[in-house]
Short mmCIF file of C-alpha atoms in Angstrom, two decimals:
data_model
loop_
_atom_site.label_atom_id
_atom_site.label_comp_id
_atom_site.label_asym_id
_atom_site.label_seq_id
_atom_site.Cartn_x
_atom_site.Cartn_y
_atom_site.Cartn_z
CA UNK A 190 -5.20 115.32 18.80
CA UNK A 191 -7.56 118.17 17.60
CA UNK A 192 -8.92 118.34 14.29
CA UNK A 193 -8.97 121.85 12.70
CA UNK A 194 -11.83 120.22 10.37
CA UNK A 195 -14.16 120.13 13.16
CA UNK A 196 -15.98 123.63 14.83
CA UNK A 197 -13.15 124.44 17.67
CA UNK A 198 -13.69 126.84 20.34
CA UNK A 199 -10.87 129.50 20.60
CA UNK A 200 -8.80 127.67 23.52
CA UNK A 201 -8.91 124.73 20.79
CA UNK A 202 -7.60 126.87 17.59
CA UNK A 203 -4.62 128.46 19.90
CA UNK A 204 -4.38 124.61 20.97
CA UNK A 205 -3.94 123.43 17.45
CA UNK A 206 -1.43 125.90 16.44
CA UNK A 207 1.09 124.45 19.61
CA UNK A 208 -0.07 120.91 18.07
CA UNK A 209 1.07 121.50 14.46
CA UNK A 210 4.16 123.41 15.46
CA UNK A 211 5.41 120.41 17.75
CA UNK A 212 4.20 117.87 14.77
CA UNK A 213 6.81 119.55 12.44
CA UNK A 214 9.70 118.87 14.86
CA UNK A 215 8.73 115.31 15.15
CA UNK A 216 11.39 113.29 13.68
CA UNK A 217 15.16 113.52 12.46
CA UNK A 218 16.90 114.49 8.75
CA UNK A 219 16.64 110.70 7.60
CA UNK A 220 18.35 110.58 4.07
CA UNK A 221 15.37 111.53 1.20
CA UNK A 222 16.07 111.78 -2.45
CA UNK A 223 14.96 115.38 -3.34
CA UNK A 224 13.82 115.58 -6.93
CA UNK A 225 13.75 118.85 -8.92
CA UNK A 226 11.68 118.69 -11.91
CA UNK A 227 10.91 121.72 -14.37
CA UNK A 228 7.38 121.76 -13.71
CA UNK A 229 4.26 123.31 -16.15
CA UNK A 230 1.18 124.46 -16.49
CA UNK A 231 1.04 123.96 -20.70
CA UNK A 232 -2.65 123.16 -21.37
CA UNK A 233 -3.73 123.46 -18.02
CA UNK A 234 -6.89 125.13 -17.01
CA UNK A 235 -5.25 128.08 -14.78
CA UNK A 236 -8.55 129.80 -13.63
CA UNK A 237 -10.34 129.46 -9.92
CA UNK A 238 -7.40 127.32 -8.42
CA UNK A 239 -5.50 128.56 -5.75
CA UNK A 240 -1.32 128.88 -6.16
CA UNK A 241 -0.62 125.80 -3.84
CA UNK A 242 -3.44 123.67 -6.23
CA UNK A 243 -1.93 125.34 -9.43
CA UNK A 244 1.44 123.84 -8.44
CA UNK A 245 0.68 120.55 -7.40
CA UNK A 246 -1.79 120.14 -10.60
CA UNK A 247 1.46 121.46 -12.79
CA UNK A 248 3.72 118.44 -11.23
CA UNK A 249 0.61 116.37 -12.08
CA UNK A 250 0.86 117.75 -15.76
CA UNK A 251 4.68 116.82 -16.03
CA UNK A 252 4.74 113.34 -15.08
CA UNK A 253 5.60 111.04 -17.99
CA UNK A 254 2.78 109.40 -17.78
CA UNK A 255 3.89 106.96 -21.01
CA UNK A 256 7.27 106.18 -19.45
CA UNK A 257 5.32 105.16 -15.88
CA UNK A 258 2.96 102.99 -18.17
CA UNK A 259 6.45 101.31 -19.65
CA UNK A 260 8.00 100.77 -16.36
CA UNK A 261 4.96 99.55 -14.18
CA UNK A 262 4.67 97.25 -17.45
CA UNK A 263 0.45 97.96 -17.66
CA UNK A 264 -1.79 100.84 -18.17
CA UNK A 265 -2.19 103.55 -14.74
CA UNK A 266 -4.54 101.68 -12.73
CA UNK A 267 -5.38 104.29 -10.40
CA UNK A 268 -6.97 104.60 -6.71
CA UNK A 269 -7.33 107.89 -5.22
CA UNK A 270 -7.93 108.13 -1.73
CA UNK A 271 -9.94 111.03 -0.62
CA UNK A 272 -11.27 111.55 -4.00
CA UNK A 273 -13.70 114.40 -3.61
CA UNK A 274 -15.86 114.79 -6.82
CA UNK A 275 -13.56 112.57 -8.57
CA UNK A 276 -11.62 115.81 -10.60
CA UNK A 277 -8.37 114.57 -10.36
CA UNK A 278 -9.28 111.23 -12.46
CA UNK A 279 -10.32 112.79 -15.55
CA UNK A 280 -7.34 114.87 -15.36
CA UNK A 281 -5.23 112.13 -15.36
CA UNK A 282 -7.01 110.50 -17.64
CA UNK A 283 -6.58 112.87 -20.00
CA UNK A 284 -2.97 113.44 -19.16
CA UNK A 285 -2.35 109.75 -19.51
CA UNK A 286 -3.88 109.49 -22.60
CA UNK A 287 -3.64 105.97 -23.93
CA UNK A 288 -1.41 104.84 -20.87
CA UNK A 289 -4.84 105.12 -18.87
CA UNK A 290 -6.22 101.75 -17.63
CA UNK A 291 -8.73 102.63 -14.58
CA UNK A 292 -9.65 104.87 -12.39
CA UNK A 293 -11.10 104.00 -8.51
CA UNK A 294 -12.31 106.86 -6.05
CA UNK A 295 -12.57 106.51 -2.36
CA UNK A 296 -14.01 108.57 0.13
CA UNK A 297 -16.19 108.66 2.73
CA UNK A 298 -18.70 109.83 0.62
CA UNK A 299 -20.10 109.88 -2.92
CA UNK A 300 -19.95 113.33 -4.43
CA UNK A 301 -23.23 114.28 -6.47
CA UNK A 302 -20.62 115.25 -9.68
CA UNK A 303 -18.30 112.36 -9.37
CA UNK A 304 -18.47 110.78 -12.59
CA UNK A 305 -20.61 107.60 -13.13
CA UNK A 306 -18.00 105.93 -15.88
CA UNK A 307 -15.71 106.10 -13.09
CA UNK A 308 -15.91 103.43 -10.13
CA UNK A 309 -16.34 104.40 -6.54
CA UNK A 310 -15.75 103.05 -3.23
CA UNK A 311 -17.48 104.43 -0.04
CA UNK A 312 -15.21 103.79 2.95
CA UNK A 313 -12.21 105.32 4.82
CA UNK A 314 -9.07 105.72 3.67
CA UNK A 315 -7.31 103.53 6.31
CA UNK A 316 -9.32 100.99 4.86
CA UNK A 317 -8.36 101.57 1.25
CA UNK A 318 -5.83 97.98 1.95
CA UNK A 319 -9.02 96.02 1.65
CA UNK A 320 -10.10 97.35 -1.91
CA UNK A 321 -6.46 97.25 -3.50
CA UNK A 322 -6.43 94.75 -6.33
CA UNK A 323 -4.19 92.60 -8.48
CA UNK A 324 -3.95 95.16 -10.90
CA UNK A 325 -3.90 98.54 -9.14
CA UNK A 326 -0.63 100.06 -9.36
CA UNK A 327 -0.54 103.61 -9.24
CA UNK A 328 -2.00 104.85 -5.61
CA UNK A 329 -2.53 108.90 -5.17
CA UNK A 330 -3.85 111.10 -3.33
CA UNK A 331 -4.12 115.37 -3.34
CA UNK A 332 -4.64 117.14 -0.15
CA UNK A 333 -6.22 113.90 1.41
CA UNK A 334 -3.70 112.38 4.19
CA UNK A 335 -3.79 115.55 6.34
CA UNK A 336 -7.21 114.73 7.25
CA UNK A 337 -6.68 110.84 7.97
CA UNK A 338 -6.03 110.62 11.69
CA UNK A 339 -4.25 107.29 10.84
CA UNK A 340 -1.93 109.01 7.99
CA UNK A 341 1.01 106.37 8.44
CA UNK A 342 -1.26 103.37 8.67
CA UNK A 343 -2.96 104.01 6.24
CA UNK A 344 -0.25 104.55 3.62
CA UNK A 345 1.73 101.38 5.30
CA UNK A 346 -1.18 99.52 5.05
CA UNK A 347 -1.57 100.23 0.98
CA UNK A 348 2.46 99.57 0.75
CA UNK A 349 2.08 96.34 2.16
CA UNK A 350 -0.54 95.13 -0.25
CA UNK A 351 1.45 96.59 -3.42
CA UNK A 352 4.10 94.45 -2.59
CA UNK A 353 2.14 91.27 -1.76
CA UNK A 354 0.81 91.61 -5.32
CA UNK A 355 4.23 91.49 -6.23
CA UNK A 356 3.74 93.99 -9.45
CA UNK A 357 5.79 97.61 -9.82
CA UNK A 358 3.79 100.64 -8.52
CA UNK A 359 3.70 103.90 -7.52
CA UNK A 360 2.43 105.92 -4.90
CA UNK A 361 1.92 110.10 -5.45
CA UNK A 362 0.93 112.03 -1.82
CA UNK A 363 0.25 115.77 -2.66
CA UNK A 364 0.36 116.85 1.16
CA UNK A 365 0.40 120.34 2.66
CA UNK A 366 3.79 121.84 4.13
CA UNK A 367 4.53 123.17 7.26
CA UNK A 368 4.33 126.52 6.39
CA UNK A 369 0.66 125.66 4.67
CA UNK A 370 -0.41 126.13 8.39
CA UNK A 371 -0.01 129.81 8.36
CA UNK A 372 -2.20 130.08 4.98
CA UNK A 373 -5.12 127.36 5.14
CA UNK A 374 -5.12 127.80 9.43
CA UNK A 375 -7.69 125.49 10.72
CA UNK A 376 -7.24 122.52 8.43
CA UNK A 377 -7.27 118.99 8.98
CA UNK A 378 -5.16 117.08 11.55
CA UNK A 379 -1.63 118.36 10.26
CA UNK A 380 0.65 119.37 7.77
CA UNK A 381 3.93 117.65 7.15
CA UNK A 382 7.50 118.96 7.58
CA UNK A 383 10.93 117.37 6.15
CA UNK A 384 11.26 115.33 9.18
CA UNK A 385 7.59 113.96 9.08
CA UNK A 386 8.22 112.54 6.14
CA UNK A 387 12.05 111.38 6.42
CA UNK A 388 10.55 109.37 9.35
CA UNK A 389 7.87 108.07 7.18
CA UNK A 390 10.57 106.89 5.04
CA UNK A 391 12.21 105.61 7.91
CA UNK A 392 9.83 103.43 9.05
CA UNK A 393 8.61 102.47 5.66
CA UNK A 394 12.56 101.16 4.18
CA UNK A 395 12.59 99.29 7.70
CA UNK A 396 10.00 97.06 5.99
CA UNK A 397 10.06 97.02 2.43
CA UNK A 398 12.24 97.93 -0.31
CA UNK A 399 11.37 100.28 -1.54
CA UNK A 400 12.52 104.05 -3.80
CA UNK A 401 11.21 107.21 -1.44
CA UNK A 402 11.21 110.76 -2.91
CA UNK A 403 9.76 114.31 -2.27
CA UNK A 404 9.51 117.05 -4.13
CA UNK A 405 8.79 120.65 -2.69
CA UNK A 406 6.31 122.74 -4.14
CA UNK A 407 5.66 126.39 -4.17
CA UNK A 408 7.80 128.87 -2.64
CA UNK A 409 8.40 132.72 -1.07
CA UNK A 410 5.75 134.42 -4.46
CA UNK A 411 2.77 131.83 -3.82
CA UNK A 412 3.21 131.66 -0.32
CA UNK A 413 2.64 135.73 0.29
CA UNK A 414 0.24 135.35 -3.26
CA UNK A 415 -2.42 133.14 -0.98
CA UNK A 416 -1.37 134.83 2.13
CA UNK A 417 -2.54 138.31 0.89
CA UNK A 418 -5.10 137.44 -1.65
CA UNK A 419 -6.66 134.59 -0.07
CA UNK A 420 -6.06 134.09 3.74
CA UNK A 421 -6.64 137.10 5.09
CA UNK A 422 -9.79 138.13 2.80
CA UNK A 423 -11.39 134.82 3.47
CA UNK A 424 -11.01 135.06 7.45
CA UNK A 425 -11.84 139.22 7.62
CA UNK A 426 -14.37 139.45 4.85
CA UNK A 427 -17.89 137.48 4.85
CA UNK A 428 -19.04 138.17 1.46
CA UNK A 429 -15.80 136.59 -0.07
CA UNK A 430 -16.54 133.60 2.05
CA UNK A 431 -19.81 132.94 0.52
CA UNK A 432 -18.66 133.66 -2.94
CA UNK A 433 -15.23 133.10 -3.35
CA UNK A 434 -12.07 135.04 -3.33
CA UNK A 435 -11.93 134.81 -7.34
CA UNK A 436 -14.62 137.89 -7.97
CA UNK A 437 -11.78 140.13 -6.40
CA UNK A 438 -10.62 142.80 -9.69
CA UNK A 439 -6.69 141.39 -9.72
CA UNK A 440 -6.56 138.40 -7.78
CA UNK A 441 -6.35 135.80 -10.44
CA UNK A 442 -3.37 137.69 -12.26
CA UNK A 443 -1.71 138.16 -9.16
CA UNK A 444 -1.46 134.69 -8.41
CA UNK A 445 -1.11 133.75 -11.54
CA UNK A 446 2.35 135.77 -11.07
CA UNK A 447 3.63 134.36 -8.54
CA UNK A 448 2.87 131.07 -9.77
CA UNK A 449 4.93 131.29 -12.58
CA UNK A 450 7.88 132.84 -10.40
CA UNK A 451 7.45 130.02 -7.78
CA UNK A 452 6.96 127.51 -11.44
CA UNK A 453 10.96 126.14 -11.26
CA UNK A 454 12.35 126.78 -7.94
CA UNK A 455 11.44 123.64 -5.97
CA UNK A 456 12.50 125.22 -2.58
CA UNK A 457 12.14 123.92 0.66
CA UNK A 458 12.04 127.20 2.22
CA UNK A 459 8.72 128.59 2.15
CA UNK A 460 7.29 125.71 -0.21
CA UNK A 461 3.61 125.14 0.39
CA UNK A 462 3.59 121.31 -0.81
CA UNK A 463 5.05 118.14 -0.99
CA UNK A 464 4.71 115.18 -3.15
CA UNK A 465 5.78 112.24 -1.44
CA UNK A 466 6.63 109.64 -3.80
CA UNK A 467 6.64 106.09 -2.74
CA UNK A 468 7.72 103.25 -5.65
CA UNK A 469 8.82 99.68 -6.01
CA UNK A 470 12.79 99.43 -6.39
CA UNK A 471 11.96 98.78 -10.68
CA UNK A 472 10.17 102.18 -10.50
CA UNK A 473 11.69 105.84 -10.94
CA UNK A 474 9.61 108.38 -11.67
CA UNK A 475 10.32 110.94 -14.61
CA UNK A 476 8.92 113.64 -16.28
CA UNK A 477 7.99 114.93 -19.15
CA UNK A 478 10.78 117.81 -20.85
CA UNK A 479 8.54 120.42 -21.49
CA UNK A 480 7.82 124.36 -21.62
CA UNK A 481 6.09 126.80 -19.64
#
């Protein structure tokens, strides 16, 4: 398989685009629960965040993070796999509030800016298995299984464990769409289409018992949003790629925009996003009834 991380020559980026398109027709319609929540972006920081990443962090911002706590039956005790600077836990810990337990990065690095009351774990994410504990229960990740080349092992691997430990828990996997391919190009080993993930699901209820859900994220306004104000400057225009799309007069508001008419639809046609929700049979995931 090629990367699209890695420096390709031009043969290889024409190569990867054939790859990606015959990954998303890899698998059948296997029965998944869709889930339509009324997502927001209340008390979210909205600036320097692309549409797909202002989506997925407004799902974050819904969850009912008090009602998980009541149903896992124990504060969030997080691992994030491909955890970057470490970002996403203090936003969930200040989502979670007082449902908050602990928070464990892992990546195959330390960023400089992760923070140090956090703990971090320096390895790959197929090994994350090895560093699950008794009382880890909640298991995420954002934008991080398209660039595992083991994506199914890995998560398998993790499900496995959760059960062994015989404790409820929950799995979150923000992953880029099929259509994703068309704005972020060279990126990663994949994206994932309905059928990646219904045979995901597949494999993974042949094994365990377990709740699988998805929801789609983003839609026809965020897709052209990125398309137009991202994609294309980024790829044709060397100053924005050095500092950033966001000093364009506009862009911000525009995708702001479509954001908010993308907010509420939860389509599959066009989305940008998934999150693939994995949970123990005691464990359904709700959110939070909230406004704009």
């Amino acid at each position: 398989m090629i990367n699209g991380d890695n420096k390709l020559s031009t043969i290889k980026r024409l190569l990867y685009f054939i790859q990606c398109i015959i990954d998303h027709n890899k698998g059948s319609h296997f029965h998944l629960d869709i889930l339509n929540p009324k997502l927001s972006i209340k008390n979210m920081e909205i600036n320097k965040l692309s549409p797909s990443r202002l989506l997925c962090d407004a799902f974050w911002n819904t969850i009912d993070y008090k009602g998980l706590s009541k149903q896992l039956g124990a504060k969030l005790n997080i691992i994030d796999l491909g955890c970057g600077n470490g970002d996403y836990g203090k936003f969930i810990k200040k989502l979670a509030d007082k449902s908050f337990g602990s928070y464990t990065g892992l990546d195959i690095y330390k960023d400089k800016k992760f923070p140090s009351y956090f703990s971090h774990i320096k390895s790959k994410a197929e090994n994350t298995y090895k560093f699950v504990k008794k009382d880890n229960n909640f298991i995420m990740s954002q934008s991080a299984l398209e660039h595992i080349e083991s994506d199914f092992d890995a998560i398998k691997e993790v499900t496995s464990t959760l059960i062994k430990n015989k404790k409820p828990f929950l799995q979150i996997h923000m992953v880029p769409a099929a259509y994703s391919l068309w704005l972020y190009l060279w990126h990663g080993w994949r994206q994932y289409s309905k059928k990646n993930l219904s045979l995901f699901s597949e494999k993974l209820t042949k094994d365990f018992p377990l709740n699988i859900s998805i929801v789609p994220i983003g839609g026809k306004n965020t897709f052209w949003s990125h398309f137009n104000n991202i994609t294309i400057p980024y790829y044709t225009n060397k100053k924005i790629r050095i500092n950033g799309w966001y000093t364009q007069k506009g862009v911000a508001r525009n995708i702001l925009k479509s954001v908010l008419l993308d907010l509420n639809c939860n389509t599959e046609k066009m989305n940008t996003f998934w999150a693939f929700i994995i949970s123990s049979k005691s464990v359904e995931l709700k959110f939070k009834s909230i406004i704009i």
